[in-house]
Coordinates of C-alpha atoms and ligand atoms in Angstrom, one line a residue:
M218 CA 0.0 0.0 0.0
K219 CA 1.2 3.5 -0.8
D220 CA 2.4 5.4 2.2
I221 CA 0.1 8.3 1.7
L222 CA -2.9 6.1 2.1
T223 CA -2.1 5.5 5.8
K224 CA -1.9 9.2 6.6
S225 CA -4.6 11.1 8.4
A226 CA -6.6 13.7 6.5
L227 CA -5.0 16.6 8.3
E228 CA -1.5 15.2 7.6
L229 CA -2.5 14.9 3.9
A230 CA -3.8 18.5 4.0
D231 CA -0.3 19.6 5.2
L232 CA 1.4 17.6 2.4
L233 CA -0.9 19.1 -0.2
A234 CA -0.4 22.6 1.1
A235 CA 3.4 22.1 1.1
G236 CA 3.3 20.8 -2.5
T237 CA 4.8 17.5 -1.5
I238 CA 1.9 15.6 -3.1
T239 CA -0.8 16.6 -5.5
S240 CA -4.5 15.9 -5.1
V241 CA -4.5 14.0 -8.4
E242 CA -1.8 11.6 -7.0
L243 CA -3.6 11.2 -3.7
T244 CA -7.1 10.7 -5.3
Q245 CA -5.6 8.3 -7.9
A246 CA -4.1 6.3 -5.0
C247 CA -7.4 6.1 -3.3
L248 CA -9.3 5.1 -6.4
D249 CA -6.7 2.4 -7.3
R250 CA -7.1 0.9 -3.8
I251 CA -10.9 1.1 -4.0
E252 CA -10.8 -0.6 -7.4
A253 CA -8.5 -3.4 -6.0
L254 CA -10.3 -4.0 -2.7
N255 CA -13.9 -3.2 -3.4
P256 CA -14.8 -6.4 -5.3
K257 CA -14.0 -8.2 -2.0
I258 CA -15.0 -5.7 0.7
N259 CA -18.0 -4.1 -1.0
A260 CA -17.7 -0.8 0.8
F261 CA -18.7 1.2 -2.2
L262 CA -21.9 1.0 -4.2
H263 CA -20.7 3.6 -6.7
V264 CA -17.3 5.0 -7.6
D265 CA -16.9 8.3 -9.5
R266 CA -13.4 8.1 -10.8
E267 CA -13.8 10.8 -13.4
G268 CA -15.6 13.3 -11.2
A269 CA -13.1 12.8 -8.3
L270 CA -10.1 13.2 -10.6
A271 CA -11.6 16.3 -12.2
T272 CA -12.1 17.9 -8.8
A273 CA -8.5 16.9 -7.8
A274 CA -7.1 18.4 -11.0
D275 CA -9.0 21.6 -10.5
V276 CA -7.8 22.0 -6.9
D277 CA -4.2 21.3 -7.9
A278 CA -4.5 24.0 -10.6
R279 CA -6.0 26.5 -8.2
R280 CA -3.4 25.8 -5.6
A281 CA -0.6 26.2 -8.2
A282 CA -2.2 29.6 -9.1
G283 CA -1.8 30.7 -5.5
E284 CA -5.5 30.7 -4.6
K285 CA -6.2 30.4 -0.9
L286 CA -8.0 27.1 -0.4
H287 CA -9.9 25.4 2.3
R288 CA -7.8 23.4 4.8
L289 CA -9.1 20.1 3.5
A290 CA -9.0 21.0 -0.2
G291 CA -7.9 18.1 -2.3
V292 CA -8.4 15.4 0.4
P293 CA -10.8 12.7 -1.0
I294 CA -14.0 11.8 0.8
A295 CA -16.7 9.2 0.4
L296 CA -20.4 9.7 1.2
K297 CA -22.9 7.2 2.6
D298 CA -25.4 6.4 -0.1
N299 CA -28.2 8.2 1.5
M300 CA -26.8 11.7 0.8
V301 CA -27.6 13.2 -2.5
V302 CA -25.0 14.4 -5.0
R303 CA -26.5 15.9 -8.2
G304 CA -26.2 13.3 -11.1
M305 CA -24.6 10.6 -8.9
P306 CA -26.6 7.5 -8.1
T307 CA -28.2 7.5 -4.7
T308 CA -29.9 4.2 -3.8
C309 CA -29.9 4.1 0.0
A310 CA -28.9 0.4 -0.7
S311 CA -32.5 -0.2 -1.8
K312 CA -33.8 -1.7 -5.0
I313 CA -36.6 0.9 -5.0
L314 CA -34.1 3.7 -5.8
Q315 CA -32.1 1.9 -8.4
G316 CA -31.5 4.1 -11.4
W317 CA -32.5 7.3 -9.6
L318 CA -30.2 10.3 -10.2
P319 CA -30.7 13.2 -7.8
P320 CA -31.4 16.5 -9.4
Y321 CA -29.8 18.5 -6.6
D322 CA -27.0 18.6 -4.1
A323 CA -27.4 18.1 -0.3
T324 CA -26.1 21.0 1.8
I325 CA -23.1 18.8 2.9
T326 CA -22.4 18.1 -0.8
V327 CA -22.4 21.9 -1.6
K328 CA -20.0 22.5 1.2
I329 CA -17.7 19.7 0.2
R330 CA -17.7 20.9 -3.4
Q331 CA -17.0 24.4 -2.4
A332 CA -14.1 23.3 -0.2
G333 CA -12.7 21.2 -3.1
L334 CA -12.8 17.7 -1.7
P335 CA -12.9 15.0 -4.4
I336 CA -16.0 12.8 -3.9
V337 CA -14.7 9.3 -4.7
G338 CA -18.1 7.6 -4.4
K339 CA -21.1 6.4 -2.4
T340 CA -20.8 3.8 0.4
N341 CA -22.8 0.7 1.2
M342 CA -25.3 0.7 4.1
D343 CA -28.2 -1.2 5.5
E344 CA -31.3 -0.4 3.3
F345 CA -32.5 3.1 4.2
A346 CA -30.1 3.0 7.2
M347 CA -32.1 0.3 9.0
G348 CA -29.8 -2.2 10.6
S349 CA -26.5 -2.8 12.5
S350 CA -24.5 -5.0 10.1
T351 CA -25.1 -3.9 6.4
E352 CA -26.6 -7.3 5.9
H353 CA -29.8 -5.5 5.0
S354 CA -28.2 -3.9 2.0
A355 CA -30.0 -4.9 -1.2
F356 CA -26.6 -5.1 -2.8
G357 CA -24.8 -7.5 -0.5
P358 CA -23.1 -6.9 2.8
T359 CA -19.8 -5.0 3.4
L360 CA -17.0 -7.1 4.9
N361 CA -15.1 -5.9 8.0
P362 CA -11.5 -5.3 7.1
W363 CA -10.4 -6.6 10.5
D364 CA -11.9 -10.0 9.8
T365 CA -13.8 -10.6 6.6
A366 CA -16.1 -13.2 8.2
R367 CA -17.5 -10.4 10.4
I368 CA -19.9 -7.5 10.0
P369 CA -18.6 -3.9 9.7
G370 CA -21.5 -2.6 11.8
G371 CA -24.4 -0.7 10.4
S372 CA -26.1 1.0 9.0
G373 CA -23.0 2.9 7.9
G374 CA -20.7 -0.2 7.5
G375 CA -19.6 0.9 4.0
S376 CA -18.2 4.3 5.2
A377 CA -16.5 2.7 8.2
A378 CA -14.9 -0.2 6.2
A379 CA -13.7 2.2 3.5
V380 CA -11.9 4.3 6.1
A381 CA -10.6 1.3 8.1
A382 CA -9.3 -0.4 5.0
F383 CA -7.4 2.8 4.0
M384 CA -9.5 3.2 0.8
V385 CA -10.2 6.9 1.7
P386 CA -9.2 9.1 4.6
L387 CA -12.6 10.7 5.2
A388 CA -16.2 9.6 4.9
L389 CA -19.6 10.8 6.1
G390 CA -22.3 8.7 7.8
S391 CA -25.7 9.3 9.2
D392 CA -26.7 8.4 12.8
T393 CA -30.3 7.8 13.7
G394 CA -29.7 5.3 16.5
G395 CA -26.0 4.6 16.3
S396 CA -25.2 4.1 12.6
I397 CA -22.0 6.2 12.7
R398 CA -20.8 5.1 16.2
Q399 CA -21.5 1.4 16.2
P400 CA -19.7 0.8 12.8
G401 CA -16.9 3.0 14.2
S402 CA -16.7 0.8 17.2
V403 CA -16.4 -2.5 15.3
T404 CA -14.0 -1.2 12.6
G405 CA -11.7 0.8 14.8
T406 CA -12.6 4.1 13.3
V407 CA -13.7 7.4 14.8
G408 CA -17.3 8.3 14.3
A409 CA -19.3 11.2 15.7
K410 CA -23.0 12.3 15.9
P411 CA -23.1 16.0 16.3
T412 CA -25.7 17.8 18.4
Y413 CA -29.0 17.5 16.6
G414 CA -29.3 20.4 14.2
A415 CA -25.6 21.2 14.0
V416 CA -25.2 19.7 10.5
S417 CA -27.9 20.3 7.9
R418 CA -30.0 17.3 6.9
Y419 CA -31.1 18.9 3.7
G420 CA -30.4 16.3 1.0
L421 CA -30.0 13.4 3.5
V422 CA -32.7 10.8 2.6
A423 CA -34.8 10.9 5.8
M424 CA -35.1 7.8 7.9
A425 CA -36.5 9.2 11.2
S426 CA -36.2 13.0 10.9
S427 CA -36.3 13.8 14.6
L428 CA -33.3 11.5 15.2
D429 CA -31.2 11.6 12.0
Q430 CA -27.9 13.4 12.0
I431 CA -25.0 13.5 9.6
G432 CA -21.5 13.1 11.0
P433 CA -17.8 12.3 10.2
V434 CA -16.2 8.9 9.9
T435 CA -12.4 9.1 10.1
R436 CA -9.2 7.5 11.5
T437 CA -8.4 10.3 14.0
V438 CA -10.3 12.6 16.3
A439 CA -8.7 15.7 14.8
D440 CA -9.8 14.6 11.3
A441 CA -13.4 14.2 12.6
A442 CA -13.2 17.6 14.1
A443 CA -11.9 19.1 10.8
L444 CA -14.7 17.4 8.8
T445 CA -17.3 18.6 11.2
E446 CA -16.1 22.1 11.0
L447 CA -16.5 21.9 7.2
I448 CA -20.0 20.4 7.1
G449 CA -21.5 22.1 10.2
G450 CA -23.3 25.5 10.5
H451 CA -26.7 27.0 9.9
D452 CA -28.7 26.1 6.8
P453 CA -32.0 27.9 6.0
A454 CA -33.0 24.9 3.9
D455 CA -33.3 22.7 7.1
S456 CA -35.9 24.0 9.6
T457 CA -34.2 22.2 12.4
S458 CA -30.8 23.6 11.7
L459 CA -29.2 25.4 14.6
N460 CA -28.4 29.0 14.3
E461 CA -25.0 29.1 16.0
P462 CA -21.4 29.1 14.8
V463 CA -19.4 25.9 14.6
P464 CA -16.9 25.7 17.5
P465 CA -13.1 25.5 16.8
L466 CA -13.0 21.8 17.2
V467 CA -9.6 21.1 15.7
E468 CA -7.9 23.7 17.7
A469 CA -9.6 22.4 20.9
A470 CA -8.5 18.8 20.1
R471 CA -5.0 19.8 19.3
A472 CA -4.6 21.7 22.6
V473 CA -5.6 18.6 24.5
A474 CA -3.3 16.3 22.5
E475 CA -0.4 18.6 23.4
K476 CA -1.3 18.7 27.1
G477 CA -2.4 15.1 27.6
A478 CA -5.0 16.2 30.2
I479 CA -8.1 18.4 30.7
E480 CA -8.1 20.4 33.8
G481 CA -11.1 19.9 36.1
L482 CA -12.7 17.3 33.9
R483 CA -15.6 15.5 35.4
V484 CA -16.6 12.2 33.8
G485 CA -19.8 10.3 34.5
V486 CA -19.8 6.5 34.0
V487 CA -23.4 5.6 33.1
K488 CA -24.4 2.6 35.3
E489 CA -27.1 1.5 32.9
L490 CA -24.7 1.4 30.0
S491 CA -21.8 -0.6 31.2
G492 CA -22.9 -3.7 33.1
E493 CA -25.1 -6.6 32.2
G494 CA -25.3 -7.4 28.5
Y495 CA -21.8 -6.1 27.7
A496 CA -19.2 -8.6 26.6
P497 CA -16.3 -9.1 29.1
D498 CA -13.6 -8.0 26.5
V499 CA -15.6 -4.8 25.8
L500 CA -16.0 -4.0 29.5
A501 CA -12.3 -4.7 30.3
A502 CA -11.3 -2.3 27.6
F503 CA -13.8 0.3 28.8
N504 CA -12.7 0.1 32.4
E505 CA -9.0 0.3 31.5
T506 CA -9.7 3.6 29.6
V507 CA -11.7 5.0 32.5
E508 CA -8.7 4.3 34.7
K509 CA -6.4 6.1 32.3
L510 CA -8.7 9.1 32.4
R511 CA -8.6 9.0 36.2
D512 CA -4.8 8.8 36.1
A513 CA -4.8 11.8 33.7
G514 CA -6.5 13.8 36.5
A515 CA -10.2 13.4 35.6
D516 CA -12.8 13.1 38.3
I517 CA -14.7 9.9 37.7
V518 CA -18.1 9.3 39.2
E519 CA -20.8 6.8 38.6
V520 CA -24.1 8.2 37.5
S521 CA -27.5 6.6 37.0
C522 CA -29.9 7.3 34.2
P523 CA -32.8 4.9 35.0
S524 CA -34.9 5.8 31.9
F525 CA -32.2 4.6 29.6
D526 CA -33.5 1.1 30.3
Y527 CA -36.5 2.0 28.2
A528 CA -34.6 3.8 25.4
L529 CA -34.4 0.9 23.0
A530 CA -38.2 0.2 23.4
A531 CA -39.1 3.9 22.9
Y532 CA -36.7 4.1 19.9
Y533 CA -38.4 1.1 18.2
L534 CA -41.7 2.9 18.4
I535 CA -40.7 6.5 17.5
M536 CA -38.3 5.5 14.8
P537 CA -40.7 3.2 12.8
A538 CA -43.5 5.8 13.2
E539 CA -41.3 8.4 11.4
V540 CA -40.0 5.8 9.0
S541 CA -43.5 4.8 7.9
S542 CA -44.3 8.4 7.2
N543 CA -40.9 9.3 5.5
L544 CA -40.9 6.3 3.3
A545 CA -44.4 6.9 2.0
R546 CA -42.8 9.1 -0.7
F547 CA -41.4 6.0 -2.5
D548 CA -44.4 5.2 -4.5
G549 CA -43.1 4.2 -8.0
I550 CA -44.3 7.6 -9.4
R551 CA -41.7 10.1 -8.2
Y552 CA -38.4 8.2 -7.7
G553 CA -36.7 5.1 -8.8
I554 CA -38.2 1.9 -10.0
R555 CA -41.8 1.5 -11.1
V556 CA -43.5 -1.9 -11.1
E557 CA -46.9 -2.5 -12.6
P558 CA -49.2 -5.3 -11.3
T559 CA -48.9 -8.4 -13.5
Q560 CA -52.6 -8.8 -13.8
G561 CA -55.7 -6.7 -13.2
P562 CA -56.1 -3.0 -13.7
V563 CA -53.1 -0.6 -13.5
T564 CA -54.4 1.9 -10.9
A565 CA -52.1 4.3 -9.0
Q566 CA -52.7 2.4 -5.8
R567 CA -51.9 -1.0 -7.4
V568 CA -48.7 0.4 -9.0
M569 CA -47.6 1.8 -5.6
A570 CA -48.3 -1.6 -3.9
A571 CA -46.4 -3.6 -6.6
T572 CA -43.5 -1.1 -6.6
R573 CA -43.2 -1.2 -2.8
E574 CA -43.6 -4.9 -2.6
A575 CA -40.8 -5.4 -5.1
G576 CA -38.6 -2.5 -4.1
F577 CA -38.3 -2.7 -0.3
G578 CA -36.5 -5.4 1.6
D579 CA -37.9 -7.3 4.6
E580 CA -36.5 -5.1 7.4
V581 CA -37.8 -1.9 5.7
K582 CA -41.3 -3.5 5.4
R583 CA -41.2 -4.7 9.0
R584 CA -40.6 -1.1 10.2
I585 CA -43.2 0.4 7.9
I586 CA -45.8 -2.0 9.2
L587 CA -44.7 -1.5 12.8
G588 CA -44.8 2.3 12.4
T589 CA -48.2 2.3 10.7
H590 CA -49.5 0.2 13.5
V591 CA -48.2 2.4 16.3
L592 CA -49.6 5.5 14.6
S593 CA -53.0 4.0 14.0
A594 CA -55.9 5.7 15.9
G595 CA -56.6 2.8 18.3
F596 CA -53.0 2.4 19.4
F597 CA -51.5 5.9 19.1
D598 CA -51.7 6.8 22.8
A599 CA -50.6 3.4 24.1
Y600 CA -47.5 3.1 21.9
Y601 CA -46.3 6.3 20.2
G602 CA -47.7 8.6 23.0
S603 CA -46.0 6.5 25.7
A604 CA -42.7 6.4 23.8
Q605 CA -42.7 10.2 23.5
K606 CA -43.1 10.4 27.3
V607 CA -40.1 8.0 27.7
R608 CA -38.2 10.3 25.4
T609 CA -38.9 13.2 27.7
L610 CA -37.7 11.2 30.7
I611 CA -34.5 10.3 29.0
Q612 CA -33.9 14.0 28.2
R613 CA -34.5 14.7 31.9
D614 CA -32.0 12.0 33.0
F615 CA -29.4 13.7 30.7
A616 CA -30.2 17.1 32.1
R617 CA -29.9 16.0 35.7
V618 CA -26.6 14.2 35.4
F619 CA -25.0 16.9 33.2
E620 CA -25.4 19.2 36.2
D621 CA -22.7 17.2 37.9
V622 CA -20.4 16.0 35.1
D623 CA -19.0 17.4 31.8
V624 CA -19.4 14.2 29.7
L625 CA -20.8 10.7 30.1
V626 CA -18.9 7.6 28.9
S627 CA -19.8 4.1 28.1
P628 CA -18.8 1.3 25.7
T629 CA -20.1 2.2 22.2
A630 CA -21.4 -1.3 21.5
P631 CA -22.1 -4.3 23.7
T632 CA -19.8 -6.6 21.7
T633 CA -17.0 -6.5 19.1
A634 CA -17.9 -7.3 15.5
F635 CA -20.0 -10.4 15.3
K636 CA -20.0 -12.9 12.4
F637 CA -22.2 -12.7 9.4
G638 CA -25.5 -14.5 9.8
D639 CA -25.3 -14.5 13.7
K640 CA -28.2 -12.0 14.2
I641 CA -29.8 -11.6 10.8
D642 CA -32.8 -13.8 11.6
D643 CA -33.3 -12.4 15.1
P644 CA -34.4 -8.7 14.8
M645 CA -34.3 -8.2 18.6
A646 CA -30.7 -9.4 18.8
M647 CA -29.8 -7.1 16.0
Y648 CA -31.6 -4.1 17.6
L649 CA -29.7 -4.7 20.9
N650 CA -26.5 -3.5 19.2
D651 CA -27.6 0.1 19.7
I652 CA -28.5 -0.2 23.4
A653 CA -25.7 2.3 24.3
T654 CA -26.0 4.7 21.3
I655 CA -29.8 5.3 21.1
P656 CA -30.2 7.5 24.2
A657 CA -28.1 10.3 22.6
N658 CA -30.4 10.3 19.5
L659 CA -33.5 10.4 21.6
A660 CA -32.2 13.5 23.5
G661 CA -30.5 15.2 20.5
V662 CA -27.2 15.4 22.4
P663 CA -23.8 14.8 20.7
A664 CA -22.0 11.5 21.0
M665 CA -19.0 9.9 19.5
S666 CA -17.0 6.7 19.4
V667 CA -13.2 6.5 19.6
P668 CA -11.3 3.2 19.2
N669 CA -9.7 2.5 22.5
A670 CA -8.4 -1.1 22.4
V671 CA -7.9 -4.3 20.4
S672 CA -9.5 -7.3 22.0
D673 CA -7.7 -10.6 22.6
E674 CA -9.5 -11.9 19.5
G675 CA -7.8 -9.1 17.5
L676 CA -10.9 -7.0 17.1
P677 CA -11.3 -3.3 17.8
V678 CA -13.3 -1.9 20.7
G679 CA -14.9 1.5 20.8
F680 CA -15.4 4.0 23.7
Q681 CA -18.4 6.3 23.7
I682 CA -18.4 9.9 24.9
I683 CA -21.7 11.8 25.3
A684 CA -21.8 15.5 25.9
P685 CA -24.7 17.9 26.6
A686 CA -26.4 19.6 23.6
H687 CA -24.1 22.2 22.1
G688 CA -21.3 20.6 24.0
D689 CA -19.6 19.2 20.9
Q690 CA -16.3 21.0 21.7
R691 CA -16.0 19.4 25.1
M692 CA -16.9 16.0 23.5
Y693 CA -14.0 16.4 21.0
E694 CA -11.6 17.4 23.8
V695 CA -12.4 14.3 25.7
A696 CA -12.3 12.1 22.6
Q697 CA -8.8 13.5 21.8
L698 CA -7.8 12.7 25.4
V699 CA -9.0 9.1 25.0
E700 CA -7.2 8.8 21.7
T701 CA -4.0 10.2 23.2
L702 CA -4.2 7.8 26.1
S703 CA -5.0 4.7 24.0
D704 CA -2.8 2.5 21.9
D705 CA -3.0 3.2 18.2
V706 CA -5.8 0.9 17.0
V707 CA -6.2 1.8 13.4
S708 CA -2.7 0.8 12.3
Q709 CA -3.3 -2.7 13.8
C710 CA -6.1 -3.4 11.2
P711 CA -5.0 -6.3 9.0
A712 CA -6.0 -4.2 6.0
A713 CA -2.8 -2.1 6.7
Q714 CA -0.9 -5.1 5.3
W715 CA -3.0 -5.6 2.2
D716 CA -1.5 -4.3 -0.9
E717 CA -3.5 -3.5 -4.1
K718 CA -1.7 -6.0 -6.3
S719 CA -2.3 -9.1 -4.2
A720 CA -5.8 -7.9 -3.5
Q721 CA -6.5 -7.7 -7.2
A722 CA -5.3 -11.2 -7.6
G723 CA -7.9 -12.2 -5.0
E724 CA -5.5 -12.8 -2.2
V725 CA -6.9 -10.5 0.3
Q726 CA -6.7 -12.2 3.7
E727 CA -9.4 -14.9 3.8
E728 CA -11.8 -15.5 6.6
K729 CA -10.3 -16.4 9.8
Ligands
LIG133 N1 -29.2 0.2 14.0 C1 -30.2 1.2 14.2 C2 -31.4 0.9 13.5 O1 -31.4 -0.1 12.8 C3 -29.7 2.6 13.9 C4 -29.8 3.0 12.5 C5 -29.2 4.3 12.2 O2 -28.6 5.0 13.1 N2 -29.5 4.7 11.0 O3 -32.4 1.6 13.5

């Protein structure tokens, strides 16, 4: 593998600025690696070689002409396939959107284009972001670069695997219940869900609008900070967008990296998110990191958030309710495929039914049915109404504990990466992967996962940091501290040893 592929985005930015490398060289190296590894890993659903190289050449020319460029100009990025880029396929890993070309750019896309980051392609995911393993993709699962017999997490497994396998230094994900953080945890990458409203959702295909949030997928905390600074900020096109400036996250993270400590830091260990149900290797890694934080001077206290015990149940009522409403737009008339009934009259309703029957996968259908049921007149109060009350209780739990601590910490996911097929037939077992990530979505607070250890089995473990709403800067500071205090996880990924030539010959490390 070329040396530049292992560098962080900010290191690459420095090399580009210094003229040591060009964006065309870098983008070419990423594209070559994607081409070599993707047939095996399936992290990308679409690769835009021409478009990416054109952007790279343009940035190189502007740099050569002395133009002042964005810090990340020329650094390649991949987008999860639920974010629209004009003219580039966006499928949400669903058959229903096959062949659809978006007529507009998402706000994040506009910002990325303006800053001059070559978009190398769109990454695989669970269909419409529903799942924790990418096994619900209509186009086959993504394999975990740490062990190709294992899942890369979900729903954003494609972005996480692409970054972990050194195919691209930066990617974006979307997090409705953990789809950035849980893939981060099981692939040894950094993933952050900003405060709700901090990043525009305009042009993100909606799953559950009150929970969805776009965020960065990277190999370092500082890279995630830099990418968030790029994509964040107010957007009049998104009515839930916050009207406040993006904090100086990179600067804040760098100051902590230098110092190796945060003065007066108070850390709350959430009792409900770190005991029963968490694998011993995950808990051992978690406790070790907590001890390192203590040694670095942090004040560690145990806090209790009793309502978190009901978070998963509340999420699986609120999320499907919003899903059933958001996915009503896929009707065979406005987007994607159109299937006509094989017999009988071709009425609008029958076309919609036939299209949705053929276009949606089982998990999507399950959630639409569940959501329609909980919103129905007879059950609304009992299910949706109660879930909203639980949501309020969870928000109150957060508000109460954040009076005494700056951040909360927990393992990101209850286990390391599991094997393909282990949970696919048991929706409840699949849903439990998000037990630790869901509370942050229900409350709209920022949360992120930082790789903090490699288990005895050789699999990465993630450490979650949750901050109060608008406390993203504090979250990044603590994340940087965790990264500084932990061993380097990302370089231990077996993909670091894969080279493009042997991969092309089909010799990528086989299943363990
Ligand atoms: N795994 C969760 C789910 O299936 C979270 C999905 C997400 O964050 N998009 O709903």
